[in-house]
Amino acid sequence: MSEVFKVVIIGSGPAGISAASRAAQLGLSHVLLEKADHLSDTIFKYQKGKHVMATPSQLVLRSDQEFDAGKREDILDKWNARTATLGVNVKYNAEVKAIKGTGEAIAGSVQKIVTRARDGSTTINELQRHAPPYAITLTNGETVLAQNVVLAIGTQGNPNLMRCPGGDLPHVTYQLDDPYAVIDQHIIVVGTGDAGIENARGLVEDPAQGNTVTILNRNPRSTNVRESFSTAKEPNAKALIEDDAAGRLTIRYEAETSAVEPGWVTLSTRDGEERIRCDRIIARIGSAPPRAFVEGCGIEFASADRLAFPTLSPQFESTAPGIFVIGALAGYPLIKHCMNQGYDVVEFINGNKDLKPADEPLLEAKFAGLPGQRSVNDWLEFLRANVAILEGMTTLQLREFMLDSQARAYAAGDVIFEKNDPGSSLFAIASGGVNVRLDPKDAAKVVAIPAGSIFGEVGLISGRKRGATVVAAHDTVCIEISRNAALKLQSQVPSARRAIERISTERQILQMFGSGLTPADIAEVVDGSKIMQVRAGEAIIKEGDDDRDIYVIRVGSMIVEKEVGGKPVFLSYLPAGSYVGEMAVIDGGLRTATVRAAIKSEVIRIDGKAFRRVLAAKPALLDSARKQMEVRRATNAFIETKKDTFSGVVDLYSEQAKFLVSQGLGEATDVLLIDERLCVGCDNCEKACADSHDGLSRLDREAGKSFAHLHVPTSCRHCEHPHCMADCPPNAIQRGPDGEVTINDTCIGCGNCQRNCPYGVIRMDKVPPKKPSLLSWLLFGAGPGPGEPSYKWSKKNTKYTGDPVVDEALDRKKAIKCDMCSGIEGGPSCVRACPTGAAIRVSPDEFLTVARLENEGA
Amino acid sequence: MASVAPPEKTGRKRTGTSRQRQSMHEGFLTHRNMFWAKLSAALALALTLLYIFVPLPGTHFGASWLGYTLGTVGALLILWLTMLGMRKRAITPGRWSLKAWTSAHVYLGLLVTVVGTLHSGFEFAWNVHTLAWALMLLVVGSGIFGIYAYATLPRALSANRYDEEGAITEKQMIEALRSLDRQIHDAAQPLDVQAATLVGQSLEQDPFGGTLWNRVTGAYPDCATHTAIAELRSLRASRQRSKDDLLGRIEAQLARKEALLERLRQHLKLKSWLQAWLYIHVPVTFALIAALSAHIVSVFFYW
């Protein structure tokens, strides 16, 4: 029999190539099996010139191979060259069919393989595992023997295939190397995931290519992009829809291929079958772990779910001893993770049992400032044992989670955050405890939160400023979890999600009527509460109805309206964190006003009867609730009286408030408004904006809508949950200390934020060259003067060097938006530079109040 | 004038944030509860009383201590008032507000007339000294007109931009005009020569053409669109009615164009009035500074 290799690596993607390189470097006997005739087939099949990203940026790369963000070609060239220098033993065209242990049977180690048939019945095959060495059988009949196997085959090598008749014809392909090389063809792209959209758009990018492209979407057309393109990133889907609208390509909704023949394809659509021309089909209908093969090797999966991953030890060893699974197949689709795992796993196989993961120094630094001198592993264990929401995480998940979070130590009495600070992070208390101050003036009035629990969840959920000051009660260690990490945690660990939801509901209810309630009092109420999504414009309470529920606004905002004289009159604006509907519960009677969502919102619905029982047990509480209600009642009465004397004013106020909500004030935190009774149209605001920010204005004064002399220019609203932040590849969009949403220098100019912003306030532009000083313009007329220079001037005055790298950087467009003049003393220049006082910045909860009406009417 | 929001209440302190935001506001004329207006009025009154009641020797009032003081104060004030042009364009960091500057500029500018006139001691003649005084009055006069324009025209400008959708911008007006022109051009293809010439005149006329007089009055007696509508109407009346009333349709489109032109012209008229006064205010300011320099130099020369 032939040589038994110390390690055989299957698959030469980022994970496999890194593992093989490590083995070569360590001098282990190894072979790298690749089914194609080149390395790294998945990346090889990326579209030509595709920009490959290197996220997460904070993770250190540990590999014998280099990797940095860049073009597909550059990355592949580097890997090929390095693989050759290291002398990695690569065997091409080697597709693995089966892996079997050749040693003795391992007692008690039996793999159960469950196969589910289409009719729902299941058959169970039992497979006795055998000890290494493993015999790896290739499709060409060869056998390779190995002590250890590293399985790094990813999932892309296993695309889902077309199943209609003719699906095996040669012009049906599952990839597209170079869209620009395809000319004058009728092409059908099947599947509207990111890959399909990328291919379809690439094929029509240059009209000179003359391609006729049709992309098939199984879903029906819908105004909601997320519904009709459920598997694609939203900006990609939107760009596709734009191309369709511009006539560059055609999207066929509710369409599937029913038969393929050379030159033609038959589609089954909602309106029946249709035969259209087709020279080529590109099917991008997803890929899945090749489960049958993997299970056949004796590797168990975590669950029966189609998308489940294999069960692994912290060292990536599967249930078959000596077989390791890394990379996408192990559930890590990011290249950097894969490469690090390849390195680590080979080190482990080589006997290096003490190797710390590559992120160890980063985590060490995170924990360095904390008292207790624990090691990273001890800290992780400590956190898992002490913080309730982290319980369900694996060590790997926890490590990754900690990379996005901060560990912080506070001495007793330290302020952790203050009321009205901006912040959307969540805090978890690992040890110690904190006090929440109920009264800003009285430091003695506090509610204690013990170790193991969380705080700051209101900021996380609503995106609003901090509702109260939190002070460390004892010496305390907290984990500050960024909004992104918290969202990821909630999606990864369902128990964490439930815990966060329950705590936030409980706290919001406790807060409703001030102190005097304990969690035990309201346990029943919390259990009966329900979190509900509300569409923009949908009413949760209708005037005149006879229901008894209370609603707490968790996310978004609501407006309260009352029918007066046949017209709905705007009463008030309720930001996230407010509650509504308690009047009917306390006093009975019909609903006195309608409450509807200003934007897409989330509310907690509380059963009124259960709440009534709580109040009945606490008469003092009932009194204070009644007192608070007086305020609302007074507002209602005020509107009623005003209606008679100033009906025109009330109408105007009401219409204006609705107009502002329709312009996005419902989700804004800080917005620029222009009083058109004062605006003389000098555009000094725009000029000031440009002169404060590299010569580019982030505001278009004249554009935007107006109502009753109030103009909402095209300028950032600094939304509570910014749409622009949702899909920023380099995570360049952040919220600053004053609540401003800004884009930092890591912007790659992809334009996602611009497409995502519903208010059109982000522009993509290059930074113009520096202008001569104001004095030289005033005295000698040098340069273009104040404000944004013309395109012509900046083109003429850009100092090109002739070096393509530098010139490209000079011309690179970046996303530009209002940053509220963050870091500039004196605040927003637009407001400072307005000569008449027409420009103001407001926040909706301060601006949309009935106080304006009182003043207007008086 | 009822402002959009009640005047600023006591500046609310925000913890944690590094800047204060003001959600309530007031215009430049009422800024800080008319602080600068009150200050200027008080100063004007005090200076006038001083002028009346302080006994001063000599005939040349300008050479007395009060005269010198008033002269120096007046000259420095004029220079400071001129600096508004710099302040407006130099967007430096700091807690300044151009509105506050404008407010001070307006009321201290009015005060200058009192200071300058008192400084003259009411001695006027055909010389450079009186020239400086007259130029000063001209500058302040144009400024007063500017205040009037700023206080009244923005409402009209805003009202004129309104439509059902919210508001239409200048750019959108021009685009709408172009698209109407295209529609009229396409619709007018089957017309006979006589009617086509009329329509052609409307299409060819530059909507921005016309004299300065047309611009500031908003009256365009030579408007080809207006003429075309009137002529087409009489043409249509003289012809036999047909089922397909092409002339009627074109007339309706021209009427829409005329309405839009009317709006654009009104917009341009208001905008030009908001700016026109500056073409007197600013150049005369420089003439004033020149005359002022001559006045100062000559006074010292002849002393």
PDB file of N, CA, C and O in Angstrom, chain A residues 303-331:
ATOM      1  N   SER A 303     -28.090  19.485  13.526  1.00  0.00           N
ATOM      2  CA  SER A 303     -29.525  19.250  13.515  1.00  0.00           C
ATOM      3  C   SER A 303     -29.924  18.748  12.143  1.00  0.00           C
ATOM      4  O   SER A 303     -29.102  18.660  11.234  1.00  0.00           O
ATOM      5  N   ALA A 304     -31.225  18.444  12.006  1.00  0.00           N
ATOM      6  CA  ALA A 304     -31.698  17.913  10.733  1.00  0.00           C
ATOM      7  C   ALA A 304     -31.947  19.027   9.730  1.00  0.00           C
ATOM      8  O   ALA A 304     -32.239  18.767   8.568  1.00  0.00           O
ATOM      9  N   ASP A 305     -31.828  20.276  10.174  1.00  0.00           N
ATOM     10  CA  ASP A 305     -32.066  21.420   9.306  1.00  0.00           C
ATOM     11  C   ASP A 305     -31.169  21.352   8.068  1.00  0.00           C
ATOM     12  O   ASP A 305     -30.000  20.995   8.157  1.00  0.00           O
ATOM     13  N   ARG A 306     -31.726  21.719   6.917  1.00  0.00           N
ATOM     14  CA  ARG A 306     -30.961  21.645   5.675  1.00  0.00           C
ATOM     15  C   ARG A 306     -29.704  22.512   5.735  1.00  0.00           C
ATOM     16  O   ARG A 306     -28.687  22.222   5.117  1.00  0.00           O
ATOM     17  N   LEU A 307     -29.774  23.600   6.475  1.00  0.00           N
ATOM     18  CA  LEU A 307     -28.635  24.520   6.520  1.00  0.00           C
ATOM     19  C   LEU A 307     -27.759  24.320   7.764  1.00  0.00           C
ATOM     20  O   LEU A 307     -26.898  25.128   8.050  1.00  0.00           O
ATOM     21  N   ALA A 308     -27.966  23.218   8.494  1.00  0.00           N
ATOM     22  CA  ALA A 308     -27.195  22.989   9.719  1.00  0.00           C
ATOM     23  C   ALA A 308     -25.736  22.689   9.390  1.00  0.00           C
ATOM     24  O   ALA A 308     -25.399  22.309   8.264  1.00  0.00           O
ATOM     25  N   PHE A 309     -24.876  22.902  10.384  1.00  0.00           N
ATOM     26  CA  PHE A 309     -23.448  22.667  10.210  1.00  0.00           C
ATOM     27  C   PHE A 309     -23.020  21.467  11.043  1.00  0.00           C
ATOM     28  O   PHE A 309     -23.713  21.086  11.987  1.00  0.00           O
ATOM     29  N   PRO A 310     -21.851  20.895  10.737  1.00  0.00           N
ATOM     30  CA  PRO A 310     -21.390  19.743  11.520  1.00  0.00           C
ATOM     31  C   PRO A 310     -21.109  20.116  12.983  1.00  0.00           C
ATOM     32  O   PRO A 310     -20.787  21.258  13.282  1.00  0.00           O
ATOM     33  N   THR A 311     -21.235  19.138  13.857  1.00  0.00           N
ATOM     34  CA  THR A 311     -20.908  19.321  15.267  1.00  0.00           C
ATOM     35  C   THR A 311     -19.393  19.236  15.423  1.00  0.00           C
ATOM     36  O   THR A 311     -18.788  18.257  14.995  1.00  0.00           O
ATOM     37  N   LEU A 312     -18.796  20.271  16.027  1.00  0.00           N
ATOM     38  CA  LEU A 312     -17.328  20.316  16.087  1.00  0.00           C
ATOM     39  C   LEU A 312     -16.830  20.617  17.496  1.00  0.00           C
ATOM     40  O   LEU A 312     -17.511  21.263  18.288  1.00  0.00           O
ATOM     41  N   SER A 313     -15.604  20.165  17.778  1.00  0.00           N
ATOM     42  CA  SER A 313     -14.943  20.531  19.028  1.00  0.00           C
ATOM     43  C   SER A 313     -14.337  21.922  18.850  1.00  0.00           C
ATOM     44  O   SER A 313     -14.281  22.422  17.733  1.00  0.00           O
ATOM     45  N   PRO A 314     -13.882  22.558  19.940  1.00  0.00           N
ATOM     46  CA  PRO A 314     -13.260  23.881  19.770  1.00  0.00           C
ATOM     47  C   PRO A 314     -12.067  23.840  18.821  1.00  0.00           C
ATOM     48  O   PRO A 314     -11.675  24.853  18.277  1.00  0.00           O
ATOM     49  N   GLN A 315     -11.490  22.652  18.622  1.00  0.00           N
ATOM     50  CA  GLN A 315     -10.358  22.544  17.687  1.00  0.00           C
ATOM     51  C   GLN A 315     -10.824  22.112  16.302  1.00  0.00           C
ATOM     52  O   GLN A 315     -10.027  21.664  15.482  1.00  0.00           O
ATOM     53  N   PHE A 316     -12.116  22.201  16.042  1.00  0.00           N
ATOM     54  CA  PHE A 316     -12.709  21.877  14.744  1.00  0.00           C
ATOM     55  C   PHE A 316     -12.709  20.389  14.437  1.00  0.00           C
ATOM     56  O   PHE A 316     -12.855  19.990  13.291  1.00  0.00           O
ATOM     57  N   GLU A 317     -12.504  19.548  15.444  1.00  0.00           N
ATOM     58  CA  GLU A 317     -12.526  18.114  15.178  1.00  0.00           C
ATOM     59  C   GLU A 317     -13.981  17.658  15.139  1.00  0.00           C
ATOM     60  O   GLU A 317     -14.794  18.043  15.981  1.00  0.00           O
ATOM     61  N   SER A 318     -14.317  16.850  14.159  1.00  0.00           N
ATOM     62  CA  SER A 318     -15.690  16.394  14.022  1.00  0.00           C
ATOM     63  C   SER A 318     -15.898  15.157  14.887  1.00  0.00           C
ATOM     64  O   SER A 318     -15.009  14.730  15.624  1.00  0.00           O
ATOM     65  N   THR A 319     -17.093  14.571  14.777  1.00  0.00           N
ATOM     66  CA  THR A 319     -17.379  13.370  15.565  1.00  0.00           C
ATOM     67  C   THR A 319     -16.582  12.166  15.079  1.00  0.00           C
ATOM     68  O   THR A 319     -16.505  11.154  15.770  1.00  0.00           O
ATOM     69  N   ALA A 320     -16.006  12.244  13.896  1.00  0.00           N
ATOM     70  CA  ALA A 320     -15.103  11.186  13.442  1.00  0.00           C
ATOM     71  C   ALA A 320     -13.696  11.581  13.858  1.00  0.00           C
ATOM     72  O   ALA A 320     -13.192  12.598  13.390  1.00  0.00           O
ATOM     73  N   PRO A 321     -13.053  10.851  14.762  1.00  0.00           N
ATOM     74  CA  PRO A 321     -11.751  11.283  15.282  1.00  0.00           C
ATOM     75  C   PRO A 321     -10.741  11.424  14.150  1.00  0.00           C
ATOM     76  O   PRO A 321     -10.623  10.536  13.304  1.00  0.00           O
ATOM     77  N   GLY A 322     -10.018  12.533  14.140  1.00  0.00           N
ATOM     78  CA  GLY A 322      -9.010  12.741  13.103  1.00  0.00           C
ATOM     79  C   GLY A 322      -9.539  13.421  11.858  1.00  0.00           C
ATOM     80  O   GLY A 322      -8.767  13.769  10.985  1.00  0.00           O
ATOM     81  N   ILE A 323     -10.857  13.596  11.766  1.00  0.00           N
ATOM     82  CA  ILE A 323     -11.378  14.378  10.638  1.00  0.00           C
ATOM     83  C   ILE A 323     -11.793  15.750  11.160  1.00  0.00           C
ATOM     84  O   ILE A 323     -12.591  15.854  12.097  1.00  0.00           O
ATOM     85  N   PHE A 324     -11.195  16.776  10.578  1.00  0.00           N
ATOM     86  CA  PHE A 324     -11.463  18.148  11.005  1.00  0.00           C
ATOM     87  C   PHE A 324     -12.257  18.853   9.911  1.00  0.00           C
ATOM     88  O   PHE A 324     -12.015  18.625   8.727  1.00  0.00           O
ATOM     89  N   VAL A 325     -13.184  19.702  10.323  1.00  0.00           N
ATOM     90  CA  VAL A 325     -13.965  20.452   9.338  1.00  0.00           C
ATOM     91  C   VAL A 325     -13.729  21.943   9.571  1.00  0.00           C
ATOM     92  O   VAL A 325     -13.883  22.430  10.682  1.00  0.00           O
ATOM     93  N   ILE A 326     -13.320  22.649   8.520  1.00  0.00           N
ATOM     94  CA  ILE A 326     -13.092  24.097   8.674  1.00  0.00           C
ATOM     95  C   ILE A 326     -13.732  24.835   7.506  1.00  0.00           C
ATOM     96  O   ILE A 326     -14.176  24.222   6.531  1.00  0.00           O
ATOM     97  N   GLY A 327     -13.777  26.156   7.620  1.00  0.00           N
ATOM     98  CA  GLY A 327     -14.245  27.000   6.524  1.00  0.00           C
ATOM     99  C   GLY A 327     -15.762  27.063   6.436  1.00  0.00           C
ATOM    100  O   GLY A 327     -16.471  26.875   7.419  1.00  0.00           O
ATOM    101  N   ALA A 328     -16.238  27.311   5.235  1.00  0.00           N
ATOM    102  CA  ALA A 328     -17.670  27.537   5.037  1.00  0.00           C
ATOM    103  C   ALA A 328     -18.492  26.337   5.489  1.00  0.00           C
ATOM    104  O   ALA A 328     -19.597  26.485   5.999  1.00  0.00           O
ATOM    105  N   LEU A 329     -17.942  25.154   5.303  1.00  0.00           N
ATOM    106  CA  LEU A 329     -18.670  23.953   5.693  1.00  0.00           C
ATOM    107  C   LEU A 329     -18.838  23.895   7.215  1.00  0.00           C
ATOM    108  O   LEU A 329     -19.788  23.299   7.721  1.00  0.00           O
ATOM    109  N   ALA A 330     -17.919  24.550   7.934  1.00  0.00           N
ATOM    110  CA  ALA A 330     -18.037  24.577   9.389  1.00  0.00           C
ATOM    111  C   ALA A 330     -18.905  25.755   9.836  1.00  0.00           C
ATOM    112  O   ALA A 330     -19.130  25.941  11.022  1.00  0.00           O
ATOM    113  N   GLY A 331     -19.356  26.564   8.885  1.00  0.00           N
ATOM    114  CA  GLY A 331     -20.235  27.670   9.230  1.00  0.00           C
ATOM    115  C   GLY A 331     -19.529  29.015   9.239  1.00  0.00           C
ATOM    116  O   GLY A 331     -20.054  29.989   9.774  1.00  0.00           O
TER     117      GLY A 331
END
